[in-house]
Short mmCIF file of C-alpha atoms in Angstrom, two decimals:
data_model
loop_
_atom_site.label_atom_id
_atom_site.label_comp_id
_atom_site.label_asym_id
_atom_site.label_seq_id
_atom_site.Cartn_x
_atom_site.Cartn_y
_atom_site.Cartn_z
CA UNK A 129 1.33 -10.87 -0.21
CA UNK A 130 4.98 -13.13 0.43
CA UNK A 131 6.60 -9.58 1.22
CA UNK A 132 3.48 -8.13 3.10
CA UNK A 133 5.17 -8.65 6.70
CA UNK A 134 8.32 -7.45 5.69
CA UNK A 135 6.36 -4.39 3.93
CA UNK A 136 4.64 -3.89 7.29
CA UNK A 137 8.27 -3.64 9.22
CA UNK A 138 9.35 -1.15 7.22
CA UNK A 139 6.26 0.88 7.66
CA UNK A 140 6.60 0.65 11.14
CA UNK A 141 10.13 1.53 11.37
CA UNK A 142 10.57 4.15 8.81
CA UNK A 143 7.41 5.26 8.74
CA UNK A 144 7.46 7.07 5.16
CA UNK A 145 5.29 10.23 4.62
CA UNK A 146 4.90 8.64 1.33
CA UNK A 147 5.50 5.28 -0.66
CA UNK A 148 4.98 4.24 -3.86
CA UNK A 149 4.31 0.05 -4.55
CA UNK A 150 4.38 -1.21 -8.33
CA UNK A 151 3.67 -4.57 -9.42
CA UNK A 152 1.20 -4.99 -6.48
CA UNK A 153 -0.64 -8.16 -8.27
CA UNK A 154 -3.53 -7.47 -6.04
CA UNK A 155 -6.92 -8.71 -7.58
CA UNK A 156 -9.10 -7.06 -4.39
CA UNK A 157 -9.16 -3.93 -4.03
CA UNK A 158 -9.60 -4.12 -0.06
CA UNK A 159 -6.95 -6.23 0.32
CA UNK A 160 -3.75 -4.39 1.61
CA UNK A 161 -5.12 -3.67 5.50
CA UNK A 162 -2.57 -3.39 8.70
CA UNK A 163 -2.35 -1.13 11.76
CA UNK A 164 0.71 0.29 10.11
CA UNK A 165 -1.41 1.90 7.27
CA UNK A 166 -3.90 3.53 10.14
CA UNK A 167 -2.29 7.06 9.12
CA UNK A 168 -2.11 7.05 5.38
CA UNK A 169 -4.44 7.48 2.33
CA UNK A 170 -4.12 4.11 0.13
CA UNK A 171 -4.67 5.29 -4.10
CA UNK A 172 -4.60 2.07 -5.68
CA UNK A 173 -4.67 1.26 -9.51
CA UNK A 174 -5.24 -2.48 -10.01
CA UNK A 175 -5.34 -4.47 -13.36
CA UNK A 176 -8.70 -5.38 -14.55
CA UNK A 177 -8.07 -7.42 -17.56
CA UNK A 178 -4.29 -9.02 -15.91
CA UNK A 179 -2.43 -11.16 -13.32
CA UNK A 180 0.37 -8.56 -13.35
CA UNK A 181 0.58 -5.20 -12.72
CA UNK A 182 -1.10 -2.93 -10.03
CA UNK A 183 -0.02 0.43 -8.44
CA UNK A 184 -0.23 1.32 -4.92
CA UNK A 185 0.51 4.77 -3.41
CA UNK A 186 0.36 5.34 0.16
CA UNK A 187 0.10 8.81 1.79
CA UNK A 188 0.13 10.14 4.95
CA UNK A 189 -3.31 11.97 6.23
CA UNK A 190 -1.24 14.68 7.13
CA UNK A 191 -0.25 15.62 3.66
CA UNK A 192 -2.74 17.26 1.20
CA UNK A 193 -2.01 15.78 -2.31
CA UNK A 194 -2.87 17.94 -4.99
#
């Protein structure tokens, strides 16, 4: 969460049809929540068992994954 508001700028800025976070070390699922993520589908993979680890993949609404 150190590098959330820098994560958020370059959301804003860029604003990426698709990104890809590894090494998320989130333990709550519901944690990752900002205006700049209004438009995209969060898939997360977090570590049960672990302090490390955790996937993230963000993807805009627009965009049917298949």
């Amino acid at each position: 969460m150190s590098k959330f508001d820098s994560f958020k700028n370059l959301l804003r800025d860029k604003q990426p049809s698709v990104f890809c976070l590894q090494e998320t070390k989130l333990y709550q699922p519901n944690k990752i929540k900002a205006e700049e993520l209004r438009n995209l589908t969060l898939y997360k993979l977090l570590r049960q068992n672990s302090k490390g680890g955790g996937l993230c993949i963000g993807v805009h609404k627009d965009l049917s994954p298949v």
